[in-house]
XYZ file of C-alpha atoms in Angstrom:
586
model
C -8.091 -35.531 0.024
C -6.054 -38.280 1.591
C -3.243 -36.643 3.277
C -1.244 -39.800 3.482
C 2.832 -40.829 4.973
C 3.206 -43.331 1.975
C 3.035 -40.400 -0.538
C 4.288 -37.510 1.922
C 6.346 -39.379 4.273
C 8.145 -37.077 5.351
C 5.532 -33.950 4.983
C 3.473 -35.899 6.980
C 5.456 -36.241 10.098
C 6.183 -32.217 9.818
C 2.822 -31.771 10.048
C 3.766 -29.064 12.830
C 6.576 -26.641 13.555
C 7.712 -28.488 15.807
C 8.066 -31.857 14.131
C 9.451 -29.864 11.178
C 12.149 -28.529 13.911
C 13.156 -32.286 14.457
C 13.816 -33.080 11.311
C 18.249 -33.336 10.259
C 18.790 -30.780 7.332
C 19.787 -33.419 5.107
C 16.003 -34.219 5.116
C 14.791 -30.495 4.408
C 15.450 -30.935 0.132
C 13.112 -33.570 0.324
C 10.852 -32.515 1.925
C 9.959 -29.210 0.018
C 9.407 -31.842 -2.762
C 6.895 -33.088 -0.512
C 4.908 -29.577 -0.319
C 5.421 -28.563 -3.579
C 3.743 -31.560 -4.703
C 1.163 -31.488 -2.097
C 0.333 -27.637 -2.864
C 0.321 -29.034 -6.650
C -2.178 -31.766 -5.591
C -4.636 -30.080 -3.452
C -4.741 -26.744 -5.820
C -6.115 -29.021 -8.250
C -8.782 -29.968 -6.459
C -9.096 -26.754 -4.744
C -8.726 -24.381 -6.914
C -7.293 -21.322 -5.983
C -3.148 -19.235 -5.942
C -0.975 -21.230 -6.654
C 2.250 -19.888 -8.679
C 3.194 -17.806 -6.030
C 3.302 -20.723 -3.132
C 5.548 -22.634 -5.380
C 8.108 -20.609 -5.428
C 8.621 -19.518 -1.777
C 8.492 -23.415 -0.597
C 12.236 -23.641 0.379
C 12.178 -19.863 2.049
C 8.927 -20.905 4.573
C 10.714 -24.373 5.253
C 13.943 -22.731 6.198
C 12.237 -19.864 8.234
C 10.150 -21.719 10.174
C 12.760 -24.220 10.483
C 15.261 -21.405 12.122
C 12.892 -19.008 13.648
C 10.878 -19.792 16.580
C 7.286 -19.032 15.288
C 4.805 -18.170 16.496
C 6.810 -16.649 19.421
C 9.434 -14.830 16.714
C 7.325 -12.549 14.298
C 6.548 -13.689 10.757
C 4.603 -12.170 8.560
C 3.591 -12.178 4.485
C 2.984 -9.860 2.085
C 0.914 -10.846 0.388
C -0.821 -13.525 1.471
C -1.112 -14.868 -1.534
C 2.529 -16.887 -0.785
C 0.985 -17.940 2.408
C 0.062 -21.762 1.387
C 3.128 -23.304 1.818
C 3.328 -21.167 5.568
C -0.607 -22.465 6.326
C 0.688 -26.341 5.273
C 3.753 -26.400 7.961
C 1.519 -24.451 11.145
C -0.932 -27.611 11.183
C -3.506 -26.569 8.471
C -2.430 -28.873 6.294
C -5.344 -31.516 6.239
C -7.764 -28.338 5.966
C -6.015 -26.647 3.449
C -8.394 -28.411 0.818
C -11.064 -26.231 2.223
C -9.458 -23.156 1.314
C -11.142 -20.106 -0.626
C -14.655 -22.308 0.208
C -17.541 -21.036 2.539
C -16.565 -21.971 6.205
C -12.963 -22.641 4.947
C -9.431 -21.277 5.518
C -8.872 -17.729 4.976
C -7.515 -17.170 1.319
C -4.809 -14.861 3.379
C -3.093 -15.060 6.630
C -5.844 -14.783 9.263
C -5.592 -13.747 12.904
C -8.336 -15.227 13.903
C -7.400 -18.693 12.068
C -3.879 -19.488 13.503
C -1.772 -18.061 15.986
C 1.207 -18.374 13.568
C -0.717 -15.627 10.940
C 0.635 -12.237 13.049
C -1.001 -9.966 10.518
C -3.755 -10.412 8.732
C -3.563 -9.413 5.260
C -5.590 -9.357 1.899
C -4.009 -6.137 0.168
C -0.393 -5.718 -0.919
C 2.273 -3.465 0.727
C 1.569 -3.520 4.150
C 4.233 -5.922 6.143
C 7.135 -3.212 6.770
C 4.860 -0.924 8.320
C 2.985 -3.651 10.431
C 6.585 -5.139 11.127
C 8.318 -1.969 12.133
C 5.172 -1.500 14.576
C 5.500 -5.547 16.173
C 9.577 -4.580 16.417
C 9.344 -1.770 18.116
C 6.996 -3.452 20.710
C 9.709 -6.192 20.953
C 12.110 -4.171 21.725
C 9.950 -2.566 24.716
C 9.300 -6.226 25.756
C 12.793 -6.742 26.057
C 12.679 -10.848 25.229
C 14.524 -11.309 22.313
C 11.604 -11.450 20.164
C 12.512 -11.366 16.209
C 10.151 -9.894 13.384
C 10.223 -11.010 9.484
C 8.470 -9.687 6.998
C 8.449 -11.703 3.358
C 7.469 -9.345 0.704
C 7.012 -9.619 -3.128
C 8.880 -7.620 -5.393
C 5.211 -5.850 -7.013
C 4.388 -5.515 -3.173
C 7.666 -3.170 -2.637
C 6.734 -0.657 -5.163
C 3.933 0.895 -3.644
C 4.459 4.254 -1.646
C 3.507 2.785 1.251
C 6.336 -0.044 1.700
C 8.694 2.953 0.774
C 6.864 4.972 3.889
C 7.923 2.016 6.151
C 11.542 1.682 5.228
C 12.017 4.948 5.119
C 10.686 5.127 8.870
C 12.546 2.170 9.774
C 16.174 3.493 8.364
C 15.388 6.365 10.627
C 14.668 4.487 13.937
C 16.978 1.150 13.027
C 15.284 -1.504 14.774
C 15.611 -5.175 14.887
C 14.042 -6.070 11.468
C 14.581 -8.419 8.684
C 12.778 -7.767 5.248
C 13.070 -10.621 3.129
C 12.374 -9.695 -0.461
C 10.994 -12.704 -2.474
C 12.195 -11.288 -6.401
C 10.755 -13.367 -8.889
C 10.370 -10.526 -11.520
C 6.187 -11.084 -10.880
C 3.493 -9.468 -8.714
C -0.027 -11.177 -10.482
C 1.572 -9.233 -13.495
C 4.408 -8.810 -14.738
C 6.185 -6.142 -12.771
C 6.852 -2.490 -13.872
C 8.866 0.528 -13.184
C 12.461 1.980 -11.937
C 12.828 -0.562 -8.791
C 12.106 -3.568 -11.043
C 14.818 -2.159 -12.958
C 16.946 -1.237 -9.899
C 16.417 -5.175 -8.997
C 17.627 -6.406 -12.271
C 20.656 -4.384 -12.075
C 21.624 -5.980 -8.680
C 20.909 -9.327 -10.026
C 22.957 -8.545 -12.703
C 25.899 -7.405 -10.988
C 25.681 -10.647 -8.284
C 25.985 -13.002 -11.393
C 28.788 -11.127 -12.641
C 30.588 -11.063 -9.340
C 31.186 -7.495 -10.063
C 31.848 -5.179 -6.782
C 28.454 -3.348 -6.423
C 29.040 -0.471 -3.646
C 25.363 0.304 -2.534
C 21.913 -0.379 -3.577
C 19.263 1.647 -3.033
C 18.185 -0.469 0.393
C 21.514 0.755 1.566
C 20.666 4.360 0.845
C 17.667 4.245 2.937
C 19.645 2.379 5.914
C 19.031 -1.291 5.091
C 22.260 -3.936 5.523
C 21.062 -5.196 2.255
C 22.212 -9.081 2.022
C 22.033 -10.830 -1.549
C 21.035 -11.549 -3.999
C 20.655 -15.102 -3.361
C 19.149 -17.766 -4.680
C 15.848 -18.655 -2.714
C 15.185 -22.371 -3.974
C 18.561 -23.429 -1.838
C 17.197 -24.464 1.193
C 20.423 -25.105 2.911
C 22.041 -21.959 2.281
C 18.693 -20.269 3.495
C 19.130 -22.135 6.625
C 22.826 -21.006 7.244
C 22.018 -17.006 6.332
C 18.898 -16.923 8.508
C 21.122 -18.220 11.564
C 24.052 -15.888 10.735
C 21.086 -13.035 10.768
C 18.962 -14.244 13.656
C 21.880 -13.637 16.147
C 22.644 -10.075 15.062
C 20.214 -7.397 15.520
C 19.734 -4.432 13.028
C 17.716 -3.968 10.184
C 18.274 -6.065 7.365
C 17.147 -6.561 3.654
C 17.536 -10.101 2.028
C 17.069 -10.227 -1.319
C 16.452 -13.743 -2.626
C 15.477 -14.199 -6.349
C 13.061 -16.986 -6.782
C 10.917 -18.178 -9.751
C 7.067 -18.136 -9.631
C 5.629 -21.267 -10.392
C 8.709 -23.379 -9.161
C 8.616 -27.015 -9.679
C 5.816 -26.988 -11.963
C 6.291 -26.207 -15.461
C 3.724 -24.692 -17.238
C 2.921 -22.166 -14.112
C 7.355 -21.441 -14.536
C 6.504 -20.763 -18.508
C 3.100 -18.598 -17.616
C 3.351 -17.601 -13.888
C 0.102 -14.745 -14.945
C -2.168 -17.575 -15.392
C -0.777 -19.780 -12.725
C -1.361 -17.226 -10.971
C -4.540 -18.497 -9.553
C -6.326 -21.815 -10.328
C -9.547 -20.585 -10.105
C -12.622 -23.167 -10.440
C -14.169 -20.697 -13.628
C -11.465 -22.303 -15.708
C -13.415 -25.936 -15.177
C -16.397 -24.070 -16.539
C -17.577 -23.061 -19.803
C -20.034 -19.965 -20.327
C -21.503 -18.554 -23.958
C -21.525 -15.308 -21.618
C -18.529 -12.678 -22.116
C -17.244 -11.018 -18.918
C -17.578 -7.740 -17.420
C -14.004 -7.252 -17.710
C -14.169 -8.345 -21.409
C -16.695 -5.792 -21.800
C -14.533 -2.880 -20.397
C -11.655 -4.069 -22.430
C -13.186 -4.169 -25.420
C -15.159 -0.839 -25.513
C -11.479 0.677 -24.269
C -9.994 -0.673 -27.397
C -12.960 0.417 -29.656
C -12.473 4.280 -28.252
C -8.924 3.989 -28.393
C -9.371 4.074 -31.780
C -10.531 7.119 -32.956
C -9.423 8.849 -29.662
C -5.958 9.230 -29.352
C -6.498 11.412 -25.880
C -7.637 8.510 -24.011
C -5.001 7.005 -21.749
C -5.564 3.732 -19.996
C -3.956 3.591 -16.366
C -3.844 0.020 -13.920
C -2.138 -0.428 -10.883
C -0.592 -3.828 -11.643
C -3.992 -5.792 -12.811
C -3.848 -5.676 -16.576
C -4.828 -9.023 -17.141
C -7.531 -9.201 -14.204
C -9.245 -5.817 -15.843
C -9.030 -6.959 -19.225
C -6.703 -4.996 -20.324
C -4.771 -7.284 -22.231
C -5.288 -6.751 -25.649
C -5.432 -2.969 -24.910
C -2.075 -3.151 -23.557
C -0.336 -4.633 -26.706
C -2.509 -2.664 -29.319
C -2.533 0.486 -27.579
C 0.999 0.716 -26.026
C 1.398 4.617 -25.841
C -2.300 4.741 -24.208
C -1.115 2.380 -21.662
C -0.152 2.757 -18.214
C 0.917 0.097 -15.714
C 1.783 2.053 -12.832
C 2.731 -1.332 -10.354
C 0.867 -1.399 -6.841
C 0.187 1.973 -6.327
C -3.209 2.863 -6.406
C -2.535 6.605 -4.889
C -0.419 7.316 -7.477
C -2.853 5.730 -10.811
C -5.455 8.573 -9.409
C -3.344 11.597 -8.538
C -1.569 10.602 -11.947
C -4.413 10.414 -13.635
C -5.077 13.808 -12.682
C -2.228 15.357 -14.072
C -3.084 13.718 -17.202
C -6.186 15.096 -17.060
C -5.319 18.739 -16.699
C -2.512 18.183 -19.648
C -5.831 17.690 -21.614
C -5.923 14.125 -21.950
C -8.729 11.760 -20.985
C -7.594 9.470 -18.383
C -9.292 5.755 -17.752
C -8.758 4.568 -14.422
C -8.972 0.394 -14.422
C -9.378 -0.588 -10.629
C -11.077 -3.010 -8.329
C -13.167 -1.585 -6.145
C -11.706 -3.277 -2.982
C -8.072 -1.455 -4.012
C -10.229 1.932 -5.136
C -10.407 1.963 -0.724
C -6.277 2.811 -0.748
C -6.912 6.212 -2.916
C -9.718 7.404 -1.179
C -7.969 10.936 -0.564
C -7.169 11.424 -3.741
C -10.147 10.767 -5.373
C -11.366 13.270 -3.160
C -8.543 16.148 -3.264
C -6.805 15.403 -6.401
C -9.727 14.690 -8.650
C -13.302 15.481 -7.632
C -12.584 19.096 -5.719
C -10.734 20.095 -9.207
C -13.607 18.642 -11.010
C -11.077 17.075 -13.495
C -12.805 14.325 -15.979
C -11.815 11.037 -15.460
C -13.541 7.577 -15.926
C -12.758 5.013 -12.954
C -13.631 1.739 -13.794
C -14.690 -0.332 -10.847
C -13.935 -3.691 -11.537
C -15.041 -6.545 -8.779
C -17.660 -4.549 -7.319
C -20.429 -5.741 -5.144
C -20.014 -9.809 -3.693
C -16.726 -11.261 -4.943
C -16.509 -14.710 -3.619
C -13.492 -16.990 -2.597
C -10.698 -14.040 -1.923
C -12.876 -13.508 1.060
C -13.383 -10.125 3.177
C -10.193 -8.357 1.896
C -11.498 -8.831 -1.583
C -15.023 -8.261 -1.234
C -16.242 -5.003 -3.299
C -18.789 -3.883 -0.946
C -17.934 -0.776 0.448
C -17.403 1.512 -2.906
C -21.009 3.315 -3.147
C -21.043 3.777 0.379
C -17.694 5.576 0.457
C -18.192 7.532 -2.989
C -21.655 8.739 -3.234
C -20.770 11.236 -0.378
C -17.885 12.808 -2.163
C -19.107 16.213 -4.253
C -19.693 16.446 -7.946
C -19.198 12.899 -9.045
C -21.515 10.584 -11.364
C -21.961 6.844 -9.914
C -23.426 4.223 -12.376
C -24.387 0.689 -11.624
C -25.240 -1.381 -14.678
C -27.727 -3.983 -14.785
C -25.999 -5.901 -17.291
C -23.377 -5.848 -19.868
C -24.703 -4.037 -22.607
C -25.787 -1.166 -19.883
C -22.128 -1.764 -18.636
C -20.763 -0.260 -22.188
C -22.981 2.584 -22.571
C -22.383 3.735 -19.113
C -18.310 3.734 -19.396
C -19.243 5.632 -23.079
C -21.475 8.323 -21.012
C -19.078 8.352 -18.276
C -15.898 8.768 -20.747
C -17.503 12.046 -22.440
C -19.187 13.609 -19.700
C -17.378 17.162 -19.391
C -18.381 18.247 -15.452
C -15.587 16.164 -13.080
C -14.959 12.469 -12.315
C -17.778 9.281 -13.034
C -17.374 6.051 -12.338
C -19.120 3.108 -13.272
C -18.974 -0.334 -10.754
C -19.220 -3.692 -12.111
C -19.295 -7.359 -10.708
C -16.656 -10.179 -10.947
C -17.943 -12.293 -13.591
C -20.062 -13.160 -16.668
C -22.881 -10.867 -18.271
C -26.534 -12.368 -18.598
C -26.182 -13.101 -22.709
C -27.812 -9.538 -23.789
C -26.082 -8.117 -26.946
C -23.932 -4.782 -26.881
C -25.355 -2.104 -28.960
C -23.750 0.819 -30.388
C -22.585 3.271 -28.006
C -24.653 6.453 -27.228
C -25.212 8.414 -24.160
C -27.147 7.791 -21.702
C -29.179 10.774 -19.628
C -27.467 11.153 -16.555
C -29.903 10.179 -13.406
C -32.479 8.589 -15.726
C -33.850 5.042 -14.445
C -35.651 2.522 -16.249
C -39.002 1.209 -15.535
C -38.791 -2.748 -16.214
C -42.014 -3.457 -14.693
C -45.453 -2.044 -13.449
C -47.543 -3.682 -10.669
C -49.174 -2.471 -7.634
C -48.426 -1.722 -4.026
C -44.643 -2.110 -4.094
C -42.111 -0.584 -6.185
C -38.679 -1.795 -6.399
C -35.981 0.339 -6.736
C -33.229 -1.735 -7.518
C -29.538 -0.681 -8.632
C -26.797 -2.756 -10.390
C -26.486 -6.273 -11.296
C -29.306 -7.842 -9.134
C -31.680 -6.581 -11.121
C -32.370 -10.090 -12.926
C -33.630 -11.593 -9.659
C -35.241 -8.738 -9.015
C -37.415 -9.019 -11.782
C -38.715 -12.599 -10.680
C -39.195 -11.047 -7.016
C -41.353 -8.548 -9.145
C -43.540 -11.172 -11.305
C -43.841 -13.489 -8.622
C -45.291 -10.121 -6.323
C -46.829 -8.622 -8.962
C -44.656 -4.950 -8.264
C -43.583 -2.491 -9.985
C -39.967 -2.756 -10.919
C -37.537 0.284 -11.609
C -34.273 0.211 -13.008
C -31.941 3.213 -11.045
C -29.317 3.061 -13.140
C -27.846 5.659 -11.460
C -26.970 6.356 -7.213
C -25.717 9.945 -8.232
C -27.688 11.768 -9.653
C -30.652 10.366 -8.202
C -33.601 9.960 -10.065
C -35.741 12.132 -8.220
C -38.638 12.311 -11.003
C -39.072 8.698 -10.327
C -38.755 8.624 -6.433
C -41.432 11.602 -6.258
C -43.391 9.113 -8.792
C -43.686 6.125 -7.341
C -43.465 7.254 -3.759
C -47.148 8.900 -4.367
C -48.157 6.011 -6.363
C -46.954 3.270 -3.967
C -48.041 2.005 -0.226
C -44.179 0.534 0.080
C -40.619 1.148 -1.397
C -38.160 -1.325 -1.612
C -34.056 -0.673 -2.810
C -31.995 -3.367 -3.841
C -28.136 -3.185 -4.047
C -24.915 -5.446 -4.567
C -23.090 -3.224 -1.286
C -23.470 -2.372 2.251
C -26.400 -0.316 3.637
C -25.090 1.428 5.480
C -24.330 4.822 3.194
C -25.243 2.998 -0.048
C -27.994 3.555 -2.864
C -30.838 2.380 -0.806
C -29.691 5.031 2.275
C -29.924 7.907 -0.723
C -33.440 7.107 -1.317
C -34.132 7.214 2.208
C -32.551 10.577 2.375
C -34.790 12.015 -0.269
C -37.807 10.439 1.177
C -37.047 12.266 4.126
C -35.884 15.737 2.595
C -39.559 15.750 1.165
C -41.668 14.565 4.067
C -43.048 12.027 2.114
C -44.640 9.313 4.687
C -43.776 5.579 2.463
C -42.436 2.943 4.422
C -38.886 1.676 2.697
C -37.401 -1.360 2.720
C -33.530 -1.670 2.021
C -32.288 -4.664 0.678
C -28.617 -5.359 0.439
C -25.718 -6.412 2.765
C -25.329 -6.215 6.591
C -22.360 -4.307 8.564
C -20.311 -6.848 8.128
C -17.050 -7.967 6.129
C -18.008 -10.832 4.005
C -16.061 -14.264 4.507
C -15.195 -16.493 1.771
C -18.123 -18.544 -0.606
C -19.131 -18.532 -3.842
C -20.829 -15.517 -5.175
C -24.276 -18.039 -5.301
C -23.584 -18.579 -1.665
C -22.907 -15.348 -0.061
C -25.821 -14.445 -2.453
C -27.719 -16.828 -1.264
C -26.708 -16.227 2.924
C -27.081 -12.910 2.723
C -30.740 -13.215 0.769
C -30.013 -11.676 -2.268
C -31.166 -13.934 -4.272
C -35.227 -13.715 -6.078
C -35.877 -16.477 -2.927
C -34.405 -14.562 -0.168
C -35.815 -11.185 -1.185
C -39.155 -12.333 -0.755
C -38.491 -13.861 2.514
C -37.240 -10.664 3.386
C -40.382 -8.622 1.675
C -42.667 -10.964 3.138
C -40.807 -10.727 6.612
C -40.865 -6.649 6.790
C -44.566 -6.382 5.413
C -45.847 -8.348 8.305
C -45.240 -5.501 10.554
C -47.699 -3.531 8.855
């Protein structure tokens, strides 16, 4: 993309902080026109967010404009708003390549500019991270200033609350800009949205408001104000940026700014991603889950549907507006869906717990304490699991069986495809004995048709293929390469089905019938399926060589799922190679 001064004249001589320092103020209106229309342009070619850059244009311009970054402390939450902040710090020729392999970071990225202080991929964490870099200013004793920008769906979660009530305690030189434009991907939920409206409310109606609930907590809270004025930014940050204490701004913004169907529907403006372009016959995963939740919903009025703030990502949609009094949207707090899940669950109700498996990581205790040591039933629905693509590392669903199959009484499912995907949340839904939870990818199904529901016997695998010499044990969604590894090798080819329970009928099986195992998962190794097959193997004595197949100890960078797929070998090509490669030792 030509990055050119005839169509971004003056966008193109800001190309750093320090040229954008240069500029008179008269010149600032103009040029967040400039960005907003060169976000506009290279998200169409791009792909990738783009509501939520629109509407914080005028707040990066004026704090980068004020503040002396990188020196003075900035940092976003999420990164999602960061494109407009990755434009102005001299990434703005690259920022084409952003969300591709060997690209920008989809986030703020330490490693990719020293203007990103804090690198970030999951919501909520800025005040804590801030309160920690202004504290060490203070010790430093150089004047340095920290800023955190934070969304409105980002301040709900228990965590942001941890930080300010830590900093209201200790007072230090902060400022905590919150960016309210009434949206987080969805549309926010809950008492503090509420709370927000109220103050917006009052501010309109120049009404005397005595304290807001930043106050109570020992905030100066500032505002509201309206964030698309980019002078008035630029004479509140000055008036702040020579005081010290801790301050909240709150500046109301709309998502999508500047570009009209993204202002009408900032939930699909959300994110441009390059699926739209495409058209598939296939339905979803996430279809699939939100579907079958609507069919059960329907004779089963003790099911209740819980999300932390991804309804329309999970598919949850349609559930949402049919099913109303089953639905919960509990805003980003993914501690509180489980642990509230669990006191559904011993009220008697049957809780569904809608969740990506890269934000599953934040309620790891309470999966553990609240749900699985009280053996309470509950279905988690693990949406994104296994290789997720352009969000990059943050975003990559990798780590869930290795951090799950450890935990006590629990039933872990990994469907093959999307019919398998609906009878395993059915089987997972009525089983009785504690939690289950069933991981799926980002993405389309292979085309199979969805049967009827019926069970499915727990730790019973599938064998797709018999051959000789090999067996492959493979678990989840890979399975469809795996079978042209196995007709190309002539193997035997097992379907898992499921990492707990283990099969162990079928590992005793073809472990005595077989010179050579080999698993094959969608997750680390380390800990994963292939690691409990090695465990039994082990338990038993049994002398088979096993090879596992899946991904390194590493955190993924942005790609395509065909790419990282395809880097990382698992792919029908690449597993060969890597058969091929490991058999030659013998």
């Amino acid at each position: 993309m030509n990055f050119n001064t005839k169509k971004y004249p003056i966008l193109s001589f800001a190309n750093s902080v320090k040229n954008l320092r240069l500029l008179p103020t008269t010149k600032l209106p103009q040029l967040c026109k400039e960005l907003r229309k060169y976000l506009l342009d290279v998200i169409s070619i791009s792909h990738g967010h783009l509501a939520s850059g629109l509407g914080v244009v005028e707040i990066t311009v004026a704090l980068h404009y004020i503040y002396n970054t990188p020196f003075d402390n900035l940092l976003w939450d999420i990164g999602h708003q960061s494109y407009p902040h990755k434009i102005l710090t001299g990434r703005a020729k690259k920022i084409i390549s952003i969300r591709k392999k060997n690209g920008l970071h989809p986030f703020p990225h330490r490693e990719e500019s020293q203007y990103d202080i804090l690198s970030v991929g999951h919501a909520s964490t800025s005040i804590s991270a801030g309160l920690g870099l202004s504290v060490g200013a203070k010790k430093e004793g150089k004047n340095r200033k920290t800023i955190c920008i934070i969304g409105d769906g980002a301040i709900t979660a228990g965590m942001a609350f941890e930080a300010m009530n830590h900093a209201g305690q200790i007072q230090p030189d902060l400022l905590v800009i919150l960016n309210d434009n009434q949206m987080s991907i969805s549309k926010n939920t809950g008492a503090l949205n509420k709370h927000l409206k109220f103050l917006r409310k009052f501010k309109k109606n120049n009404f005397f408001l005595t304290q807001s609930i930043f106050e109570n907590l020992g905030f100066e809270y500032l505002g509201p104000f309206d964030g698309h004025n980019v002078l008035n930014l630029i004479n509140i940050f000055k008036k702040i940026k020579v005081n010290k204490g801790i301050f909240l701004l709150h500046l109301v913004t709309k998502k999508g700014k500047g570009y009209l169907p993204a202002e009408l529907d900032p939930i699909k403006w959300h994110s441009v991603p390059q699926s739209l372009c495409l058209s598939s016959k296939n339905v979803s995963y996430s279809d699939v889950f939100g579907s079958w939740l609507c069919e059960v919903a329907r004779y089963d009025k003790k099911l209740i549907a819980i999300t932390p703030a991804m309804c329309e990502g999970s598919g949850m949609l349609n559930f949402s507006r049919l099913f109303p009094n089953q639905y919960f949207d509990v805003a980003i707090a993914e501690q509180h869906a489980v642990t509230f899940a669990a006191g559904l669950a011993i009220a008697g109700y049957k809780p569904v717990v809608s969740i990506y498996s890269t934000f599953l990581q934040r309620a790891y205790d309470q999966i553990i304490h609240d749900v699985a040591f009280q053996k309470l039933s509950i279905l988690f629905a693990i949406d994104r699991a296994g290789v997720v693509g352009n969000d990059g590392p943050t975003h990559q669903g990798i780590f869930d069986l290795a951090y799950l199959r450890c935990i006590p009484g629990i039933i872990i499912m990994t469907p093959s495809n999307e019919n398998e995907c609906r009878q395993m949340l059915y089987t997972g839904y009525m089983y009785k004995g504690g939690p289950s939870f069933v991981r799926y990818p980002k993405g389309n199904g292979i085309g199979v048709s969805l049967a009827p529901m019926n069970l499915i016997p727990l730790g019973k695998s599938v064998i797709k293929r018999i051959g000789y010499k090999i067996a492959i044990l493979n678990f989840g969604v890979l399975l469809k390469e795996a079978l042209k590894v196995a007709n190309n090798l002539n193997t035997t080819l097992v379907d898992m089905r499921f990492v707990k329970p283990l099969d162990t009928s079928i590992l005793l099986k073809v472990s005595s019938e077989y010179e050579f195992l080999v698993t094959v998962e969608e997750g680390v190794i380390s800990g994963g399926a292939g690691s409990s097959v090695n465990e039994f193997i082990m338990m038993n004595k049994i002398l088979v060589p096993v090879l596992n197949i899946g991904l390194p100890d590493v955190f993924l960078a942005q790609g395509s799922q065909k790419e990282i797929r395809h880097d990382y070998q698992l792919d029908a090509e690449g597993m060969e190679k890597k058969i091929f490669s490991w058999l030659s030792d013998f």
